[in-house]
Coordinates of C-alpha atoms in Angstrom, one line a residue:
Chain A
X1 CA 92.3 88.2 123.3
X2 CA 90.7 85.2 122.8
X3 CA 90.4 84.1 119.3
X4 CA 86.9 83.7 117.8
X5 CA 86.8 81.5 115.1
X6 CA 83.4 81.1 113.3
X7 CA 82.6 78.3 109.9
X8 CA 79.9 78.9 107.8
X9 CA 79.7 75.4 106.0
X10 CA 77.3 73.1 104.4
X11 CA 77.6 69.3 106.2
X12 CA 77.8 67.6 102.7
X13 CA 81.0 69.4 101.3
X14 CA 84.0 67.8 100.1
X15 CA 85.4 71.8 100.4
X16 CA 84.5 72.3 104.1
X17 CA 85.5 69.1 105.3
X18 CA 89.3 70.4 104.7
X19 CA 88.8 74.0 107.0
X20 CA 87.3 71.1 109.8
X21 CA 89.9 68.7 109.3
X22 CA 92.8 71.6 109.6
X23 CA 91.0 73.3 113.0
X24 CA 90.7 70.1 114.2
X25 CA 94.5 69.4 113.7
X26 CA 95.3 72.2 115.1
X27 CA 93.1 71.7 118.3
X28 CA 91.2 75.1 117.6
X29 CA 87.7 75.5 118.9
X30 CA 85.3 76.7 116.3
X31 CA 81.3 77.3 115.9
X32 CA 80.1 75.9 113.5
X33 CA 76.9 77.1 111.8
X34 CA 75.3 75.4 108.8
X35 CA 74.0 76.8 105.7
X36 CA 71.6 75.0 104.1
X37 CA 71.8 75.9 100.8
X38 CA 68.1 74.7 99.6
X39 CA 66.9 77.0 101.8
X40 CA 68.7 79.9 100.0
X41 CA 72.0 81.5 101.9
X42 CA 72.6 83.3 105.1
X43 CA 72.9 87.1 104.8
X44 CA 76.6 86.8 106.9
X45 CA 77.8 84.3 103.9
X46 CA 77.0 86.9 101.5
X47 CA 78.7 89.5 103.5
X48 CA 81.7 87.3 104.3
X49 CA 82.1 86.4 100.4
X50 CA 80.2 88.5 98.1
X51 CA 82.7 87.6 95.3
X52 CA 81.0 83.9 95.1
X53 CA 78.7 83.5 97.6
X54 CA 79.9 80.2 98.6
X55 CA 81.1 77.9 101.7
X56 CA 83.1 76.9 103.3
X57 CA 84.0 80.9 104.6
X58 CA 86.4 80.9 107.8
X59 CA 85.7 84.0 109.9
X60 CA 88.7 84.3 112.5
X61 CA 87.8 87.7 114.6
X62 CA 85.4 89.4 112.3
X63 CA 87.4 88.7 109.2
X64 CA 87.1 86.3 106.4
X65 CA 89.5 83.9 104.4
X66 CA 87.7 82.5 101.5
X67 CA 88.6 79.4 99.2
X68 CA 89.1 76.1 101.4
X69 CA 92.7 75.5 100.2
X70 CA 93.7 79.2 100.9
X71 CA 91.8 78.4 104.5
X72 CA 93.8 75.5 105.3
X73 CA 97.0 77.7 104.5
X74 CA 96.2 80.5 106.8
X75 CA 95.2 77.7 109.6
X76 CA 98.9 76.4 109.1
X77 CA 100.5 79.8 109.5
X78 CA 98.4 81.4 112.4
X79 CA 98.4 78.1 114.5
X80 CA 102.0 77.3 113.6
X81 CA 102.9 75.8 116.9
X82 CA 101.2 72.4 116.7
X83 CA 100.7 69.7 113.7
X84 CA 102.7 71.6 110.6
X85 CA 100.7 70.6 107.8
X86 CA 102.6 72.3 104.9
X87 CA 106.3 71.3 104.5
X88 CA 108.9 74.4 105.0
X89 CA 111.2 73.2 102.6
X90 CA 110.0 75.4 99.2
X91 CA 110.1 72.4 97.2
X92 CA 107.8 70.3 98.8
X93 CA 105.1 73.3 99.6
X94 CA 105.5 73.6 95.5
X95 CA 104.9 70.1 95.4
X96 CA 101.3 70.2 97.7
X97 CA 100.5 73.3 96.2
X98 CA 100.4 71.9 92.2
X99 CA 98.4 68.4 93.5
X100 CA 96.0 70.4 95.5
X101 CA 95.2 72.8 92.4
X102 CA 95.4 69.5 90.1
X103 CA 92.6 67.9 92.8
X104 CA 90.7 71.4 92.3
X105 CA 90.8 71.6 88.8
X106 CA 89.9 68.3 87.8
X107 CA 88.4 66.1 90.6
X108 CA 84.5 68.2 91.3
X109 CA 83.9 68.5 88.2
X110 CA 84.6 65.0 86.9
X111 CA 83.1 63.7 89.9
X112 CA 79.7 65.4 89.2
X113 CA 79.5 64.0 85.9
X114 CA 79.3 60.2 87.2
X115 CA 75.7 60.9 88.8
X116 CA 74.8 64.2 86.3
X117 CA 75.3 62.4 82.8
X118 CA 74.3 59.6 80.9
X119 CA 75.7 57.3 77.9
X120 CA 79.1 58.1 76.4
X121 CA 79.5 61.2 78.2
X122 CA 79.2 59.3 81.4
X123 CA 81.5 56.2 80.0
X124 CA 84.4 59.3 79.4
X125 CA 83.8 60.7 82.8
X126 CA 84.0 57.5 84.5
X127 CA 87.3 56.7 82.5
X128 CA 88.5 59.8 83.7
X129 CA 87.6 59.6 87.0
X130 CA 89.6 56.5 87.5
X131 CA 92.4 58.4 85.5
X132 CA 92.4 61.3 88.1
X133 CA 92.8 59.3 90.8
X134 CA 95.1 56.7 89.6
X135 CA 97.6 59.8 89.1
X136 CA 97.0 60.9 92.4
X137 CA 97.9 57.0 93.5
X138 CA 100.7 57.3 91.6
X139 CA 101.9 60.3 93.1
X140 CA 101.2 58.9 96.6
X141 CA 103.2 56.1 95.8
X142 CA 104.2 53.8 98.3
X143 CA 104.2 56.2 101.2
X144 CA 101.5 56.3 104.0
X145 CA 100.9 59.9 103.6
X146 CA 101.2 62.2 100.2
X147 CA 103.5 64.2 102.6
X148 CA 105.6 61.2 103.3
X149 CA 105.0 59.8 107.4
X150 CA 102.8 62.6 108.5
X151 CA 99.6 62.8 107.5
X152 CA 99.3 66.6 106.1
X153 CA 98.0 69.2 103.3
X154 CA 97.8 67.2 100.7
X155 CA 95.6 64.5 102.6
X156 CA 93.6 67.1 104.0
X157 CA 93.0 68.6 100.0
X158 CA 92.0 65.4 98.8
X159 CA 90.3 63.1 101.6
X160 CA 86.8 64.8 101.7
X161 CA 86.5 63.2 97.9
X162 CA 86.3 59.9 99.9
X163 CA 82.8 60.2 101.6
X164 CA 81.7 60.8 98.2
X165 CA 83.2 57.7 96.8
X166 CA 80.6 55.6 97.3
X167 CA 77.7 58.3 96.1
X168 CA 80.0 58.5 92.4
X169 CA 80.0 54.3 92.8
X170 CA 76.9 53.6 92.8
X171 CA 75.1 56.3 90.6
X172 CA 78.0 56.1 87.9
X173 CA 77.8 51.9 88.6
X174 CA 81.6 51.7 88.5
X175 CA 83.9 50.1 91.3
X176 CA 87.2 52.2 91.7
X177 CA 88.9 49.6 94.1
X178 CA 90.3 47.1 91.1
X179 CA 92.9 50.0 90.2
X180 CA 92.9 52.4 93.1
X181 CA 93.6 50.2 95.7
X182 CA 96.4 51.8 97.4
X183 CA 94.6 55.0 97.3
X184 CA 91.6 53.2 98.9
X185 CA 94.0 51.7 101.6
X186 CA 95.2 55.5 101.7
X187 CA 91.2 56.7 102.5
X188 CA 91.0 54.1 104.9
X189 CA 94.5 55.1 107.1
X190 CA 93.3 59.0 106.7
X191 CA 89.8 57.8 108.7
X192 CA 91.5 56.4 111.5
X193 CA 92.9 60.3 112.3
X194 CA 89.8 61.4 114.5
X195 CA 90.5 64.9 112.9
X196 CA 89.2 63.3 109.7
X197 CA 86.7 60.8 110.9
X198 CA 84.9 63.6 113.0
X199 CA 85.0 65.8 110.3
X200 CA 83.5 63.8 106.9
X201 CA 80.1 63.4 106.4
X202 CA 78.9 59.5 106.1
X203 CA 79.2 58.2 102.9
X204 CA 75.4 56.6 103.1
X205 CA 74.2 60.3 103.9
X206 CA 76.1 62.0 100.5
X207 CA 74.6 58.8 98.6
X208 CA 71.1 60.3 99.4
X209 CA 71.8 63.7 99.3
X210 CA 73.0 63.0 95.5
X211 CA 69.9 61.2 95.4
X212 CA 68.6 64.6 96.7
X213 CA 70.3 66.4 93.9
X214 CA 69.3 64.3 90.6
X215 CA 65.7 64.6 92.1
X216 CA 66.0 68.7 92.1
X217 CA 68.2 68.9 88.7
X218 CA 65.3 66.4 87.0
X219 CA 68.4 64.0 86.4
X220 CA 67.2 60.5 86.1
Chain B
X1 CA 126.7 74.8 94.5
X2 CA 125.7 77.7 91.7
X3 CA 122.1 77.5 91.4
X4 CA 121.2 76.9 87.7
X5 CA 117.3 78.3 86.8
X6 CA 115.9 77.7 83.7
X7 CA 112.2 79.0 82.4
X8 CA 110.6 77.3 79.7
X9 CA 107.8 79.4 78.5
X10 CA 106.4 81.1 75.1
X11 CA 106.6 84.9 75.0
X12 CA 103.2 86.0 74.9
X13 CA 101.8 83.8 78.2
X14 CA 100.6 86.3 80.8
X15 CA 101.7 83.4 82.9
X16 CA 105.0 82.9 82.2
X17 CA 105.2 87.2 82.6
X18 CA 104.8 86.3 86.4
X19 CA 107.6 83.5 86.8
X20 CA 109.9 86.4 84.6
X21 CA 109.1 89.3 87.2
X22 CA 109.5 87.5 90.3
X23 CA 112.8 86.2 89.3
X24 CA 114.2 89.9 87.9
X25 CA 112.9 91.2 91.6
X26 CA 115.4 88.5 92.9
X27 CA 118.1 89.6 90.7
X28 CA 118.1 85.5 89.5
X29 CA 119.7 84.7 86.5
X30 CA 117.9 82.6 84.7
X31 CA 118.4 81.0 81.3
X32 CA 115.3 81.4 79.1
X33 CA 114.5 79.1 76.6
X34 CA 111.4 79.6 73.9
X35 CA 109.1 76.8 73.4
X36 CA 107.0 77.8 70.2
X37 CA 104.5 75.9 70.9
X38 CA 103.1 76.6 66.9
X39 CA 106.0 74.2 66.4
X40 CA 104.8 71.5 69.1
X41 CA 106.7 70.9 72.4
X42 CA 110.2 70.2 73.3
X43 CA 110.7 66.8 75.1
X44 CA 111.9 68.7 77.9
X45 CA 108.2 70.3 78.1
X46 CA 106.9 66.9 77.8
X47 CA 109.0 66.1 80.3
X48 CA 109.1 68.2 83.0
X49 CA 105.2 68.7 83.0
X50 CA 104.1 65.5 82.3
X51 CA 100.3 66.7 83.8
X52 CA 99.5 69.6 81.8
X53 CA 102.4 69.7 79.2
X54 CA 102.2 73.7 79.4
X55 CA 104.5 76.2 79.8
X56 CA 106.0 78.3 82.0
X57 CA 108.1 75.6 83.7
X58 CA 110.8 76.1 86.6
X59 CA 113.6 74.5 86.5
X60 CA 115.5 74.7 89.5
X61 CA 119.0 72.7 89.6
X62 CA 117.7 69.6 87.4
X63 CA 113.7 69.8 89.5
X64 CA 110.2 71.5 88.0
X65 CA 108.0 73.4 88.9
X66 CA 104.9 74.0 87.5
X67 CA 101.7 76.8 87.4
X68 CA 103.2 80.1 87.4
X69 CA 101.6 81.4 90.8
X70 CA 103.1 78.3 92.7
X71 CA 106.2 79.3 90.8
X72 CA 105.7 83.3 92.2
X73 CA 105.4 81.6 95.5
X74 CA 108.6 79.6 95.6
X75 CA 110.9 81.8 94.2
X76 CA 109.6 83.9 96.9
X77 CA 110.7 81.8 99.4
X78 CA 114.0 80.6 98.0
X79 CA 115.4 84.1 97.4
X80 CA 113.9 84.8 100.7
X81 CA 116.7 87.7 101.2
X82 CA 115.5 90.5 98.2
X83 CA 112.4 92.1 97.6
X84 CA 109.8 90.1 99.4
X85 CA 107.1 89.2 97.4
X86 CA 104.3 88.7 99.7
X87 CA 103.8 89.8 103.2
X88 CA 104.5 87.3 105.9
X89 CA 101.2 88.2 107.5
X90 CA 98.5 85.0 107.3
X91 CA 95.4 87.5 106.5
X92 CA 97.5 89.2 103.7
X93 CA 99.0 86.6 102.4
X94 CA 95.4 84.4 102.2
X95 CA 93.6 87.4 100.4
X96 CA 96.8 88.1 98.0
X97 CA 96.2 84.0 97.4
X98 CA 92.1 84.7 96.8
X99 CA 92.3 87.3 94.5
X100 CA 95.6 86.0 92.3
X101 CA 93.0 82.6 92.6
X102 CA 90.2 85.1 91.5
X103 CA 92.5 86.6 88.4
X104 CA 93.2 82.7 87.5
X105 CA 89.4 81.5 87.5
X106 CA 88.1 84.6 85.4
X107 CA 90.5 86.5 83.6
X108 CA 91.5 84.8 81.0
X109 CA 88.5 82.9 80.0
X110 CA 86.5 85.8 79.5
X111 CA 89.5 87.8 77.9
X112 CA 89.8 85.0 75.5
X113 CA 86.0 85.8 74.4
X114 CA 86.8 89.2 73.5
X115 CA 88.8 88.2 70.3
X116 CA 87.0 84.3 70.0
X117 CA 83.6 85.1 70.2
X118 CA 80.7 87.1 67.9
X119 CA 77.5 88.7 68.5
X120 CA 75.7 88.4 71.8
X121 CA 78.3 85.9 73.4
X122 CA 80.8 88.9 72.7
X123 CA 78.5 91.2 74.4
X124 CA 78.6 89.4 77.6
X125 CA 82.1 88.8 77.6
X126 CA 82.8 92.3 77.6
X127 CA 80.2 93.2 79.8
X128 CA 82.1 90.6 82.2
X129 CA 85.9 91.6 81.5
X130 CA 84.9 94.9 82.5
X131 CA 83.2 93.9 85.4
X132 CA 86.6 91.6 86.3
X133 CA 88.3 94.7 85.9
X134 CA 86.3 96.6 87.9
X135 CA 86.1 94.4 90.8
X136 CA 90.3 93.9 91.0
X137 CA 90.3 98.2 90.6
X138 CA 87.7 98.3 94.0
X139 CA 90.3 95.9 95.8
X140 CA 92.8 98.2 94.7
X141 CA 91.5 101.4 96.1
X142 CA 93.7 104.4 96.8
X143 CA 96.9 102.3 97.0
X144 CA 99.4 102.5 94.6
X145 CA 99.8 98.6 94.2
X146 CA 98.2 95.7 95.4
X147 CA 99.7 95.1 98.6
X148 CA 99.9 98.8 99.7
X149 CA 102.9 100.6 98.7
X150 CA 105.0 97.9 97.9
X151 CA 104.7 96.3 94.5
X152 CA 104.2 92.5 95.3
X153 CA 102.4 89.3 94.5
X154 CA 99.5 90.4 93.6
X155 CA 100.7 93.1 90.7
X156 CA 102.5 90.0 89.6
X157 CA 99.6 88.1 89.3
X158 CA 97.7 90.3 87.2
X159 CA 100.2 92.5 85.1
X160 CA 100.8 90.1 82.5
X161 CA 97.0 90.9 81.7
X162 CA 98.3 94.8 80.7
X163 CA 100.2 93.6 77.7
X164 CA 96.9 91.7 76.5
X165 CA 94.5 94.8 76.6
X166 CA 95.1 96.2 73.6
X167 CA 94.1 92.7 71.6
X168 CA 91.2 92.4 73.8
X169 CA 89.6 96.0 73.0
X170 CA 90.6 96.3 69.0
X171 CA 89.1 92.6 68.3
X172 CA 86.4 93.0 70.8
X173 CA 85.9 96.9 69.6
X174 CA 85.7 98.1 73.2
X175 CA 87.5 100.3 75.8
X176 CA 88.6 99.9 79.3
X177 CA 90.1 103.0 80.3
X178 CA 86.6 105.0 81.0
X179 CA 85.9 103.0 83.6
X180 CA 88.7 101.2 84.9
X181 CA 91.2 104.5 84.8
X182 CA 92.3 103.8 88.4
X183 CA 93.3 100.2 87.3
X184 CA 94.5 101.9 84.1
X185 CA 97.3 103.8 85.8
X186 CA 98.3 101.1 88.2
X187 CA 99.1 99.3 85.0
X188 CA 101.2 102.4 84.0
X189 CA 102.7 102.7 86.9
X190 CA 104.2 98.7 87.3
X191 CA 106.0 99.5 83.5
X192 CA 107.9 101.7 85.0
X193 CA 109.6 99.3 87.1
X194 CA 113.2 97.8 85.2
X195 CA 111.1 94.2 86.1
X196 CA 107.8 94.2 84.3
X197 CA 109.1 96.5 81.9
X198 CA 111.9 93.9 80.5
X199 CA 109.4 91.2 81.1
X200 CA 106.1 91.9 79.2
X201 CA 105.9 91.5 75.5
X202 CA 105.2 94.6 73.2
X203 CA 101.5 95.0 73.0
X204 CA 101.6 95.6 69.3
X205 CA 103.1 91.9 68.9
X206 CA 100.5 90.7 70.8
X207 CA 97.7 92.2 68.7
X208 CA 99.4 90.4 65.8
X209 CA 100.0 87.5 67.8
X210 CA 95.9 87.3 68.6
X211 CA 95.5 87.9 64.7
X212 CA 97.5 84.9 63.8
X213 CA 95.5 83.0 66.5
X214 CA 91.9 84.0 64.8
X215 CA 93.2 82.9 61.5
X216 CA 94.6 79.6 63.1
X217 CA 91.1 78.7 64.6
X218 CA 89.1 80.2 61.5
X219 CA 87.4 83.2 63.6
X220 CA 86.6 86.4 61.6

């Protein structure tokens, strides 16, 4: 049988980007369809995930794997031959898996604040922001990967954060290069992978989408 | 080498419950040390979970690890030989990892409103823990446990919720059991295993334990 592996996905997500970067990796052909959530969603993503109604939704043979991280897992496990992502050792999986969550719970929603707030709540998020991702620096350390040599999970968790990079910039009028360079130098050797330049959105494109965004929330 | 465990936790963390289970399933010994976190945390907390400085922690030969599912998930895999945890299948394993995900995002938010919360804020809540409940109870079916017929991962996930239900419906002045029976009885039915059973805290303490909480924040 050949595998049928369909991703219902909207271009600007930093979510998405990590199901594309692991199919890519793993040299799997996929169709990709778009949902364009201004104009309302698909009646297959509400099928596919009626618990939240969200993208990115992999649908491999009829049936769906929800939750991008969770995606990237089962992409690992079912195309195991080529490009191991996770580590097999228990430690390091643990390792990926408590960064990933830390980049879930705490990345987004910080993010959003730098273009959705004003005054000292946006002075805190911008502090925080920098905070977040000089941890993650830390963690990354002097490696070239978070994994170690091999680019891997933990790059593909965090690295659709970088098209947005310039979008938080610019709207939060911060610079993130003065104490994140390493991690910057980190975004840059990630986009040299063609899995992960073919697979984020250009940054110029999320800076008007968020543009987009402010306009439809009334945020000024 | 002689493998030395240690779990820092607080008894009545539905978290910590997990990490417990898993390793009595493994027949690990583990040495269990309290962190009464009324009485601030131990520099070994502080330590070993320099992020979120929470409890439960792994300690595995000298090495942390933290958030209890990613702690589920490697004890799985060290003590690979007993009682697997979750299925070696990807589609099995990626919806036991959505829905523990799905018990993490909601469950103890909204059970937190039950005994936090007044008036019509309450009202919701409950309308939305039973709703929770329900949804976990129509993924649970027929079967006797999450994963089929085997308890596993997922019962692990949510069963530290069971010693909590109590608290929730006296302060919250509500009841589960007429529609969530099925859900009811799966909860039953886990206590009768030697693992939960020696794991969960006494539901009475925890009542008394949510009491002490509502005095300590000043809700009446």
């Amino acid at each position: 049988m050949t595998d049928e592996v369909i991703l219902l996905n909207f271009w600007p997500s930093m979510f998405g980007v990590r199901t594309m970067i692991a199919l890519k990796e793993k040299g799997v052909k996929y169709e990709y369809r778009e949902e364009n959530l201004f104009n309302g969603k698909s009646p297959l993503l509400l099928e596919m995930n009626p618990i939240y109604k969200k993208i990115p939704v992999l649908i491999h043979n009829g049936k769906p794997v929800c939750e991008s991280i969770i995606q990237v897992q089962y992409i690992d496990q079912v195309w195991s031959d080529k490009n191991q992502l996770l580590s097999s050792d228990p430690y390091q999986r643990a390792q990926a898996f408590f960064w990933a969550d830390f980049i879930d719970k705490k990345l987004y929603v910080c993010g959003r604040k730098t273009w959705a707030t004003k005054g000292e709540e946006l002075e805190e998020a911008k502090k925080e922001f920098i905070e977040i991702l000089k941890t993650l620096q830390s963690e990354l350390g002097d490696k070239p990967y978070f994994g170690g040599d091999k680019f891997g999970f933990l790059d593909i968790a965090l690295v659709g954060y970088y098209s947005w990079l310039p979008a938080y910039q610019k709207y939060g009028n911060f610079s993130i290069e003065p104490e994140c360079s390493k991690l910057m130098a980190w975004g840059k050797r990630c986009m040299e992978r063609e899995s992960v330049a073919k697979s984020l959105p250009d940054s110029e494109k999320v800076v008007g989408f968020v543009l987009q965004l402010k306009k439809l929330y009334g945020i000024e």
